Amino acid sequence: MRGHCRSSASARFPPSRVGRFRRRSPSALQMAEENPYYEGLDAYEILGVPRTADRAAIKAAFRKQVAAWHPDKFPHDADKKREGNLRMEKINRAWYILGDEDRRKRYDLYGDKGVGTSAASEERLKRAGGPGVGGFGGFGGVDFGDFGGAVDLGDIGDLFESFFGGGGGGGGGGGARGKATGRGAAGANAAVRGDDVEVEVELPFMTSLFGGRETVRVRRLEECRNCSGSGVKPGAQLRQCRACGGKGQSVSVQRTPFGAFQTIAACDACRGTGQEYDEACGACRGRGATSEAAEVTLPIPTGVETGNVLRVKDAGHAGRRGGPRGDLVALLKVRKDARFTRQGADILSEETVSLVDAALGAKIAAQTVDGVVDVQLPPGTQPGQKLRIRGAGSPRTGGSAKQRGDAVVTVKVAVPTALSPEERALFEQLRALQRPTAP
């Protein structure tokens, strides 16, 4: 996740230099960034309830938050009223997610990217010029290894740059002040959340049905133990950065036919820290973080399928300057099984029976994901006919173990290719019986 920063009031352009251009509406992303409350908290934490809370407890917590922060409680306090409006945006969003059972299940599985947004929020984002909330994006830049092996995180240098606030461009035209996209420009002492670790996990077929726990090895950034994340050799002399005056930001201005264009980025000299030093930490080479291997246990819910995404909170890269960790985001892939295939919540399989059993009917042993069960084959069963075993399929995604689909067994009839003399004689008798008699 990339950090963003805002232009300070002292960096505004004088009207004479900006020109007479109309300020553009802020984008949806800018609107979201202007709300500093409940930063880094999930929907449960915003409402102050545990993940095991039932709907009644969630509703009660939501009402309590509304009673505390509804802007109508502060008719004569403009600052509190504005704070109430901003807090209510997050509180309403949390209730939108957790107040609906289906959305809550998707949120528990996929996080924010699995629930979209409310109609009102979507409309507000569209009016602001934003695209709304989309689905989960790809895993660009990540080489997914085999399950259980170390994960190649691509260019680790890019991750270090993100961790340390490499400079970024940004800006706005038409008289609007530029907005930086570089991490670190938010201020030398601002806490920054760590990036997510993205990985593909291959699951055994049975684990995908009945859930379990899988351990995955990843490489992630950890705060350097030698320098406590500062990037400075212990005991080295620190001084204010001469390039940025200790602000951790660099500001550039370009004049265009459409007005002044301002870019704020992390200072290249101090990487956004606002300080410079003579000797860098030898353990991390001045980066403040080291790449280390780690094992993360992934809880697998019942009924997951290939393409489902699971999120483990606080299992990603370490944050910077006391910021929280990112998450582990796992894209699931289910191994194929030699006997079974899955179709929704139904489990498909095949059983081969003899020609005699198909004609006369019999009790046969059918293999299911629960083991072998006896199934009654009706007389006159045809090749390709399907037998359904109720409740012997897969548990439904995110549901209880009792909410299951069916086992669907396709019958294959084996026609004998080599007959003994006795068998041939019996088949000849059967053919004679089936011949129509002359009138």
Short mmCIF file of C-alpha atoms in Angstrom, two decimals:
data_model
loop_
_atom_site.label_atom_id
_atom_site.label_comp_id
_atom_site.label_asym_id
_atom_site.label_seq_id
_atom_site.Cartn_x
_atom_site.Cartn_y
_atom_site.Cartn_z
CA MET A 1 0.00 0.00 0.00
CA ARG A 2 1.45 3.34 -0.98
CA GLY A 3 1.31 6.29 1.33
CA HIS A 4 0.10 9.68 0.18
CA CYS A 5 0.72 13.14 1.46
CA ARG A 6 -0.93 16.51 1.37
CA SER A 7 0.32 19.92 0.49
CA SER A 8 0.77 22.17 3.52
CA ALA A 9 -0.96 25.52 3.75
CA SER A 10 2.41 27.29 3.39
CA ALA A 11 2.95 25.61 0.02
CA ARG A 12 -0.11 27.14 -1.63
CA PHE A 13 0.53 29.23 -4.68
CA PRO A 14 -0.23 32.97 -4.58
CA PRO A 15 -3.31 33.75 -6.69
CA SER A 16 -1.20 35.82 -9.07
CA ARG A 17 0.92 32.80 -9.92
CA VAL A 18 -1.85 30.28 -10.23
CA GLY A 19 -4.00 32.13 -12.69
CA ARG A 20 -7.76 32.19 -12.90
CA PHE A 21 -8.59 28.60 -13.22
CA ARG A 22 -11.47 26.79 -11.63
CA ARG A 23 -10.59 24.27 -8.91
CA ARG A 24 -11.39 20.75 -9.94
CA SER A 25 -13.47 18.41 -7.80
CA PRO A 26 -11.34 16.06 -5.71
CA SER A 27 -11.07 12.50 -6.90
CA ALA A 28 -12.60 9.61 -5.01
CA LEU A 29 -9.16 8.64 -3.76
CA GLN A 30 -8.52 12.16 -2.46
CA MET A 31 -11.89 12.09 -0.67
CA ALA A 32 -10.96 8.86 1.05
CA GLU A 33 -7.58 10.22 2.11
CA GLU A 34 -9.10 13.28 3.69
CA ASN A 35 -10.71 11.10 6.38
CA PRO A 36 -8.05 10.43 9.04
CA TYR A 37 -10.29 8.63 11.53
CA TYR A 38 -10.12 4.88 12.24
CA GLU A 39 -7.02 4.64 10.04
CA GLY A 40 -5.81 1.05 9.75
CA LEU A 41 -8.88 -0.40 11.56
CA ASP A 42 -11.13 -3.03 10.00
CA ALA A 43 -14.93 -2.98 10.14
CA TYR A 44 -15.05 -4.96 13.41
CA GLU A 45 -12.58 -2.63 15.10
CA ILE A 46 -14.43 0.47 13.95
CA LEU A 47 -17.61 -0.76 15.65
CA GLY A 48 -15.67 -2.18 18.59
CA VAL A 49 -16.91 -5.78 18.34
CA PRO A 50 -15.04 -9.10 18.12
CA ARG A 51 -15.16 -11.16 14.93
CA THR A 52 -17.35 -13.71 16.72
CA ALA A 53 -20.07 -11.15 17.51
CA ASP A 54 -23.61 -11.97 16.37
CA ARG A 55 -25.78 -9.56 14.42
CA ALA A 56 -27.57 -8.26 17.52
CA ALA A 57 -24.26 -7.28 19.14
CA ILE A 58 -23.08 -5.64 15.92
CA LYS A 59 -26.33 -3.67 15.62
CA ALA A 60 -26.09 -2.52 19.23
CA ALA A 61 -22.49 -1.41 18.71
CA PHE A 62 -23.47 0.49 15.56
CA ARG A 63 -26.26 2.34 17.42
CA LYS A 64 -23.83 3.21 20.20
CA GLN A 65 -21.38 4.70 17.70
CA VAL A 66 -24.16 6.65 15.97
CA ALA A 67 -25.33 8.04 19.31
CA ALA A 68 -21.79 9.17 20.06
CA TRP A 69 -20.79 10.67 16.71
CA HIS A 70 -23.86 11.72 14.73
CA PRO A 71 -23.11 15.28 13.50
CA ASP A 72 -26.49 16.53 14.72
CA LYS A 73 -25.11 16.20 18.27
CA PHE A 74 -22.79 19.14 17.60
CA PRO A 75 -24.97 21.94 16.14
CA HIS A 76 -22.78 24.73 17.57
CA ASP A 77 -19.33 23.17 17.14
CA ALA A 78 -18.18 23.24 13.52
CA ASP A 79 -15.03 21.20 14.16
CA LYS A 80 -16.89 18.47 16.03
CA LYS A 81 -19.62 18.44 13.40
CA ARG A 82 -17.04 17.90 10.67
CA GLU A 83 -15.38 15.16 12.74
CA GLY A 84 -18.76 13.52 13.25
CA ASN A 85 -19.42 13.54 9.51
CA LEU A 86 -16.07 11.94 8.79
CA ARG A 87 -16.45 9.33 11.51
CA MET A 88 -19.99 8.49 10.39
CA GLU A 89 -18.69 7.72 6.90
CA LYS A 90 -16.52 4.95 8.36
CA ILE A 91 -19.18 3.82 10.88
CA ASN A 92 -21.86 3.56 8.19
CA ARG A 93 -19.44 1.68 5.96
CA ALA A 94 -18.70 -0.80 8.76
CA TRP A 95 -22.42 -1.36 9.36
CA TYR A 96 -23.01 -1.76 5.60
CA ILE A 97 -20.46 -4.60 5.62
CA LEU A 98 -21.28 -6.36 8.89
CA GLY A 99 -25.02 -5.76 8.99
CA ASP A 100 -25.60 -8.11 6.05
CA GLU A 101 -24.69 -11.77 6.50
CA ASP A 102 -23.65 -12.38 2.89
CA ARG A 103 -21.48 -9.28 2.75
CA ARG A 104 -19.98 -10.16 6.13
CA LYS A 105 -19.00 -13.63 4.90
CA ARG A 106 -17.36 -12.17 1.80
CA TYR A 107 -15.58 -9.58 3.96
CA ASP A 108 -14.29 -12.29 6.31
CA LEU A 109 -12.95 -14.21 3.31
CA TYR A 110 -11.64 -11.45 1.06
CA GLY A 111 -11.47 -8.24 3.11
CA ASP A 112 -12.64 -4.89 1.70
CA LYS A 113 -12.10 -5.99 -1.88
CA GLY A 114 -14.80 -8.64 -1.57
CA VAL A 115 -17.73 -6.44 -0.55
CA GLY A 116 -17.73 -3.49 -2.92
CA THR A 117 -19.49 -0.43 -1.59
CA SER A 118 -22.98 0.73 -0.72
CA ALA A 119 -25.15 2.28 -3.41
CA ALA A 120 -24.99 5.67 -1.72
CA SER A 121 -21.21 5.54 -1.43
CA GLU A 122 -20.88 4.37 -5.01
CA GLU A 123 -22.97 7.26 -6.22
CA ARG A 124 -20.92 9.69 -4.16
CA LEU A 125 -17.71 8.32 -5.65
CA LYS A 126 -19.09 8.64 -9.17
CA ARG A 127 -20.11 12.24 -8.59
CA ALA A 128 -16.61 12.96 -7.33
CA GLY A 129 -15.09 11.61 -10.51
CA GLY A 130 -13.89 8.31 -9.08
CA PRO A 131 -14.47 4.90 -10.60
CA GLY A 132 -16.00 3.36 -7.51
CA VAL A 133 -14.71 0.26 -5.79
CA GLY A 134 -13.53 -2.49 -8.06
CA GLY A 135 -12.69 -6.13 -7.64
CA PHE A 136 -9.46 -7.67 -6.53
CA GLY A 137 -6.65 -6.91 -8.92
CA GLY A 138 -3.92 -9.14 -10.25
CA PHE A 139 -0.74 -10.21 -8.54
CA GLY A 140 1.63 -8.20 -10.69
CA GLY A 141 5.33 -8.45 -9.97
CA VAL A 142 5.01 -11.60 -7.86
CA ASP A 143 6.40 -14.94 -8.97
CA PHE A 144 4.24 -17.55 -7.33
CA GLY A 145 6.27 -20.60 -6.38
CA ASP A 146 5.09 -24.06 -5.45
CA PHE A 147 3.07 -24.41 -2.28
CA GLY A 148 5.29 -24.76 0.74
CA GLY A 149 8.33 -23.25 -0.98
CA ALA A 150 9.79 -19.80 -0.55
CA VAL A 151 7.92 -17.13 -2.46
CA ASP A 152 9.82 -14.96 -4.93
CA LEU A 153 8.70 -11.40 -4.26
CA GLY A 154 10.09 -10.10 -7.52
CA ASP A 155 12.27 -6.99 -7.31
CA ILE A 156 13.01 -6.71 -3.60
CA GLY A 157 14.59 -3.35 -4.31
CA ASP A 158 11.19 -1.94 -5.23
CA LEU A 159 9.81 -3.19 -1.91
CA PHE A 160 12.64 -1.53 -0.01
CA GLU A 161 11.97 1.69 -1.90
CA SER A 162 8.29 1.47 -0.97
CA PHE A 163 9.21 0.71 2.64
CA PHE A 164 11.50 3.73 2.79
CA GLY A 165 9.40 6.28 0.96
CA GLY A 166 10.95 6.65 -2.46
CA GLY A 167 9.89 9.84 -4.20
CA GLY A 168 6.86 9.89 -6.43
CA GLY A 169 5.28 12.28 -8.82
CA GLY A 170 1.84 13.71 -8.71
CA GLY A 171 0.06 16.95 -9.03
CA GLY A 172 -2.95 18.72 -10.24
CA GLY A 173 -3.67 21.24 -12.91
CA GLY A 174 -6.20 23.94 -13.51
CA GLY A 175 -5.38 25.88 -10.37
CA ALA A 176 -5.73 22.94 -7.99
CA ARG A 177 -2.77 22.24 -5.76
CA GLY A 178 -0.75 19.17 -6.66
CA LYS A 179 -1.07 16.01 -4.64
CA ALA A 180 1.95 13.81 -4.09
CA THR A 181 1.90 10.08 -4.63
CA GLY A 182 5.29 9.41 -3.06
CA ARG A 183 5.48 7.82 0.33
CA GLY A 184 7.37 9.84 2.87
CA ALA A 185 6.03 13.22 1.74
CA ALA A 186 3.38 12.92 4.43
CA GLY A 187 5.97 14.07 6.94
CA ALA A 188 9.19 12.82 8.43
CA ASN A 189 7.54 11.27 11.51
CA ALA A 190 4.31 9.90 10.02
CA ALA A 191 3.66 6.20 10.62
CA VAL A 192 3.35 4.19 7.41
CA ARG A 193 1.50 0.87 7.07
CA GLY A 194 3.50 -2.00 5.61
CA ASP A 195 2.77 -3.42 2.17
CA ASP A 196 0.75 -6.59 1.69
CA VAL A 197 2.50 -9.86 0.88
CA GLU A 198 0.76 -11.57 -2.05
CA VAL A 199 1.17 -15.30 -2.61
CA GLU A 200 -0.51 -18.21 -4.39
CA VAL A 201 -1.29 -21.25 -2.23
CA GLU A 202 -2.07 -24.67 -3.67
CA LEU A 203 -4.47 -26.67 -1.50
CA PRO A 204 -5.15 -30.42 -1.38
CA PHE A 205 -8.63 -31.19 -2.72
CA MET A 206 -9.96 -32.45 0.62
CA THR A 207 -8.65 -29.41 2.51
CA SER A 208 -10.53 -27.16 0.09
CA LEU A 209 -13.75 -28.99 1.00
CA PHE A 210 -13.51 -29.41 4.74
CA GLY A 211 -11.09 -26.61 5.68
CA GLY A 212 -8.00 -26.82 7.82
CA ARG A 213 -4.74 -24.99 8.31
CA GLU A 214 -1.92 -24.64 5.80
CA THR A 215 1.53 -23.18 6.43
CA VAL A 216 3.15 -21.07 3.73
CA ARG A 217 6.72 -19.73 3.66
CA VAL A 218 7.18 -16.16 2.48
CA ARG A 219 9.88 -13.51 2.44
CA ARG A 220 8.90 -10.19 3.95
CA LEU A 221 10.50 -6.99 5.16
CA GLU A 222 11.26 -6.77 8.87
CA GLU A 223 12.49 -3.75 10.79
CA CYS A 224 16.29 -3.90 11.08
CA ARG A 225 17.20 -5.06 14.57
CA ASN A 226 20.61 -3.35 14.46
CA CYS A 227 19.35 0.20 13.83
CA SER A 228 15.69 -0.16 14.94
CA GLY A 229 14.55 0.82 11.46
CA SER A 230 16.37 4.15 11.25
CA GLY A 231 18.90 3.04 8.63
CA VAL A 232 21.62 4.81 10.61
CA LYS A 233 24.66 3.12 12.14
CA PRO A 234 24.20 3.09 15.94
CA GLY A 235 26.18 5.99 17.42
CA ALA A 236 26.42 7.92 14.14
CA GLN A 237 25.78 11.66 14.22
CA LEU A 238 22.37 12.83 12.95
CA ARG A 239 21.64 16.28 11.62
CA GLN A 240 18.83 18.07 9.84
CA CYS A 241 18.67 17.36 6.12
CA ARG A 242 20.12 20.32 4.25
CA ALA A 243 18.21 19.55 1.07
CA CYS A 244 14.70 19.76 2.56
CA GLY A 245 15.32 21.63 5.82
CA GLY A 246 14.13 18.65 7.86
CA LYS A 247 10.67 18.52 6.25
CA GLY A 248 11.24 15.22 4.46
CA GLN A 249 9.62 16.68 1.33
CA SER A 250 10.75 18.22 -1.91
CA VAL A 251 8.43 20.53 -3.85
CA SER A 252 8.77 21.29 -7.53
CA VAL A 253 6.65 23.68 -9.58
CA GLN A 254 6.10 23.61 -13.33
CA ARG A 255 4.34 26.40 -15.18
CA THR A 256 2.08 25.26 -18.03
CA PRO A 257 -0.47 26.96 -20.28
CA PHE A 258 -3.10 25.54 -17.93
CA GLY A 259 -1.63 27.02 -14.78
CA ALA A 260 0.96 26.07 -12.20
CA PHE A 261 1.60 22.39 -11.59
CA GLN A 262 3.04 21.37 -8.21
CA THR A 263 4.61 18.05 -7.29
CA ILE A 264 5.42 17.03 -3.72
CA ALA A 265 7.61 13.99 -3.19
CA ALA A 266 9.82 12.41 -0.55
CA CYS A 267 13.18 14.13 -0.35
CA ASP A 268 15.74 12.14 -2.37
CA ALA A 269 18.59 13.11 -0.05
CA CYS A 270 17.04 11.81 3.19
CA ARG A 271 14.35 9.46 1.79
CA GLY A 272 11.66 11.40 3.58
CA THR A 273 13.14 11.13 7.07
CA GLY A 274 14.15 14.79 7.37
CA GLN A 275 17.58 13.77 8.67
CA GLU A 276 20.95 12.99 7.16
CA TYR A 277 23.91 11.11 8.56
CA ASP A 278 27.48 10.14 7.76
CA GLU A 279 27.37 6.36 8.25
CA ALA A 280 24.57 4.00 7.26
CA CYS A 281 23.69 0.85 9.18
CA GLY A 282 25.83 -2.02 7.91
CA ALA A 283 23.21 -4.69 8.60
CA CYS A 284 20.53 -3.20 6.33
CA ARG A 285 22.76 -0.93 4.20
CA GLY A 286 20.84 2.10 5.32
CA ARG A 287 17.45 0.74 4.31
CA GLY A 288 16.12 0.24 7.83
CA ALA A 289 14.64 -3.14 6.91
CA THR A 290 15.92 -6.58 6.06
CA SER A 291 14.32 -9.31 3.96
CA GLU A 292 13.63 -12.37 6.09
CA ALA A 293 11.90 -15.71 5.62
CA ALA A 294 8.81 -16.38 7.70
CA GLU A 295 6.15 -19.05 8.08
CA VAL A 296 2.51 -17.96 8.17
CA THR A 297 -0.34 -20.29 9.12
CA LEU A 298 -3.33 -19.81 6.84
CA PRO A 299 -6.77 -20.79 8.24
CA ILE A 300 -8.74 -22.40 5.40
CA PRO A 301 -12.54 -22.14 5.67
CA THR A 302 -14.80 -24.88 4.31
CA GLY A 303 -15.83 -25.03 0.69
CA VAL A 304 -13.18 -22.78 -0.88
CA GLU A 305 -12.47 -22.96 -4.62
CA THR A 306 -9.73 -21.99 -7.04
CA GLY A 307 -9.68 -18.20 -7.36
CA ASN A 308 -10.87 -17.47 -3.83
CA VAL A 309 -8.72 -14.95 -1.95
CA LEU A 310 -7.96 -15.16 1.76
CA ARG A 311 -6.47 -12.36 3.85
CA VAL A 312 -4.47 -12.84 7.05
CA LYS A 313 -4.35 -9.56 8.92
CA ASP A 314 -0.98 -8.21 10.10
CA ALA A 315 1.03 -10.96 8.39
CA GLY A 316 2.59 -8.82 5.64
CA HIS A 317 5.61 -6.52 5.47
CA ALA A 318 6.51 -4.54 8.58
CA GLY A 319 5.30 -0.96 8.82
CA ARG A 320 7.60 2.03 9.04
CA ARG A 321 7.99 4.39 11.98
CA GLY A 322 5.64 2.40 14.16
CA GLY A 323 3.04 1.81 11.44
CA PRO A 324 1.04 -1.44 11.38
CA ARG A 325 2.01 -4.46 9.30
CA GLY A 326 0.44 -5.14 5.97
CA ASP A 327 -1.62 -8.28 5.38
CA LEU A 328 -0.90 -11.62 3.75
CA VAL A 329 -3.14 -11.96 0.70
CA ALA A 330 -3.39 -15.56 -0.54
CA LEU A 331 -4.83 -16.54 -3.92
CA LEU A 332 -6.05 -20.12 -3.61
CA LYS A 333 -5.58 -22.87 -6.17
CA VAL A 334 -7.08 -26.31 -5.56
CA ARG A 335 -5.22 -29.41 -6.74
CA LYS A 336 -7.08 -31.76 -9.04
CA ASP A 337 -8.21 -35.08 -7.56
CA ALA A 338 -7.95 -38.38 -9.43
CA ARG A 339 -11.46 -39.53 -8.42
CA PHE A 340 -13.55 -36.42 -7.82
CA THR A 341 -14.36 -33.17 -9.53
CA ARG A 342 -16.33 -30.31 -8.07
CA GLN A 343 -19.29 -28.51 -9.63
CA GLY A 344 -20.50 -25.81 -7.26
CA ALA A 345 -21.30 -27.65 -4.03
CA ASP A 346 -21.78 -31.01 -5.79
CA ILE A 347 -19.02 -33.62 -6.03
CA LEU A 348 -18.96 -35.64 -9.25
CA SER A 349 -17.54 -39.15 -9.63
CA GLU A 350 -17.95 -42.28 -11.76
CA GLU A 351 -18.63 -45.93 -10.91
CA THR A 352 -18.37 -48.86 -13.30
CA VAL A 353 -20.92 -51.68 -12.99
CA SER A 354 -21.41 -54.98 -14.82
CA LEU A 355 -23.92 -55.43 -17.60
CA VAL A 356 -25.84 -57.89 -15.43
CA ASP A 357 -26.06 -55.50 -12.44
CA ALA A 358 -27.18 -52.67 -14.72
CA ALA A 359 -29.94 -54.87 -16.16
CA LEU A 360 -31.13 -56.55 -12.98
CA GLY A 361 -30.31 -53.85 -10.42
CA ALA A 362 -27.99 -54.30 -7.44
CA LYS A 363 -26.49 -52.66 -4.39
CA ILE A 364 -23.10 -51.22 -5.30
CA ALA A 365 -20.31 -49.57 -3.28
CA ALA A 366 -19.77 -45.94 -4.36
CA GLN A 367 -16.75 -43.86 -3.37
CA THR A 368 -17.58 -40.43 -1.87
CA VAL A 369 -15.50 -37.73 -0.12
CA ASP A 370 -16.76 -39.23 3.17
CA GLY A 371 -15.68 -42.77 2.23
CA VAL A 372 -17.47 -45.74 0.67
CA VAL A 373 -21.28 -45.82 0.85
CA ASP A 374 -23.80 -48.37 -0.46
CA VAL A 375 -26.02 -47.17 -3.29
CA GLN A 376 -29.00 -48.99 -4.77
CA LEU A 377 -28.69 -49.41 -8.54
CA PRO A 378 -32.20 -49.58 -10.04
CA PRO A 379 -33.03 -52.33 -12.61
CA GLY A 380 -32.50 -51.22 -16.20
CA THR A 381 -29.83 -48.62 -15.37
CA GLN A 382 -28.49 -47.08 -18.57
CA PRO A 383 -24.88 -46.05 -19.31
CA GLY A 384 -24.37 -42.42 -18.25
CA GLN A 385 -27.29 -42.47 -15.82
CA LYS A 386 -26.65 -40.36 -12.69
CA LEU A 387 -27.28 -41.39 -9.11
CA ARG A 388 -27.58 -38.60 -6.52
CA ILE A 389 -26.52 -39.07 -2.89
CA ARG A 390 -28.02 -36.23 -0.85
CA GLY A 391 -25.76 -34.30 1.52
CA ALA A 392 -22.56 -36.10 0.51
CA GLY A 393 -21.06 -33.24 -1.49
CA SER A 394 -18.95 -30.24 -0.56
CA PRO A 395 -19.74 -27.90 2.33
CA ARG A 396 -20.90 -24.58 0.93
CA THR A 397 -18.37 -21.77 0.84
CA GLY A 398 -18.26 -20.00 4.18
CA GLY A 399 -21.15 -22.08 5.53
CA SER A 400 -21.29 -24.71 8.25
CA ALA A 401 -20.11 -28.28 7.73
CA LYS A 402 -23.77 -29.40 7.71
CA GLN A 403 -24.70 -27.23 4.71
CA ARG A 404 -23.51 -29.49 1.94
CA GLY A 405 -24.21 -30.25 -1.69
CA ASP A 406 -24.75 -33.72 -3.14
CA ALA A 407 -22.56 -36.49 -4.49
CA VAL A 408 -23.46 -37.20 -8.13
CA VAL A 409 -22.32 -40.63 -9.38
CA THR A 410 -22.30 -41.29 -13.14
CA VAL A 411 -22.78 -44.98 -13.99
CA LYS A 412 -20.54 -46.60 -16.58
CA VAL A 413 -21.58 -50.06 -17.82
CA ALA A 414 -18.79 -52.54 -18.55
CA VAL A 415 -19.54 -54.72 -21.60
CA PRO A 416 -17.64 -58.03 -21.46
CA THR A 417 -15.06 -58.50 -24.22
CA ALA A 418 -14.10 -62.13 -23.54
CA LEU A 419 -16.83 -64.68 -22.74
CA SER A 420 -16.48 -68.17 -21.36
CA PRO A 421 -18.41 -70.94 -23.15
CA GLU A 422 -21.02 -70.92 -20.39
CA GLU A 423 -21.47 -67.14 -20.60
CA ARG A 424 -21.74 -67.25 -24.37
CA ALA A 425 -24.42 -69.95 -24.12
CA LEU A 426 -26.41 -67.82 -21.66
CA PHE A 427 -26.18 -64.75 -23.90
CA GLU A 428 -27.31 -66.84 -26.87
CA GLN A 429 -30.34 -67.99 -24.89
CA LEU A 430 -31.07 -64.37 -23.94
CA ARG A 431 -30.87 -63.29 -27.57
CA ALA A 432 -33.23 -66.09 -28.61
CA LEU A 433 -35.73 -64.98 -25.99
CA GLN A 434 -35.59 -61.40 -27.24
CA ARG A 435 -36.20 -62.30 -30.93
CA PRO A 436 -39.76 -61.60 -32.00
CA THR A 437 -41.74 -64.81 -32.77
CA ALA A 438 -43.19 -65.26 -36.26
CA PRO A 439 -47.00 -64.82 -36.47
#
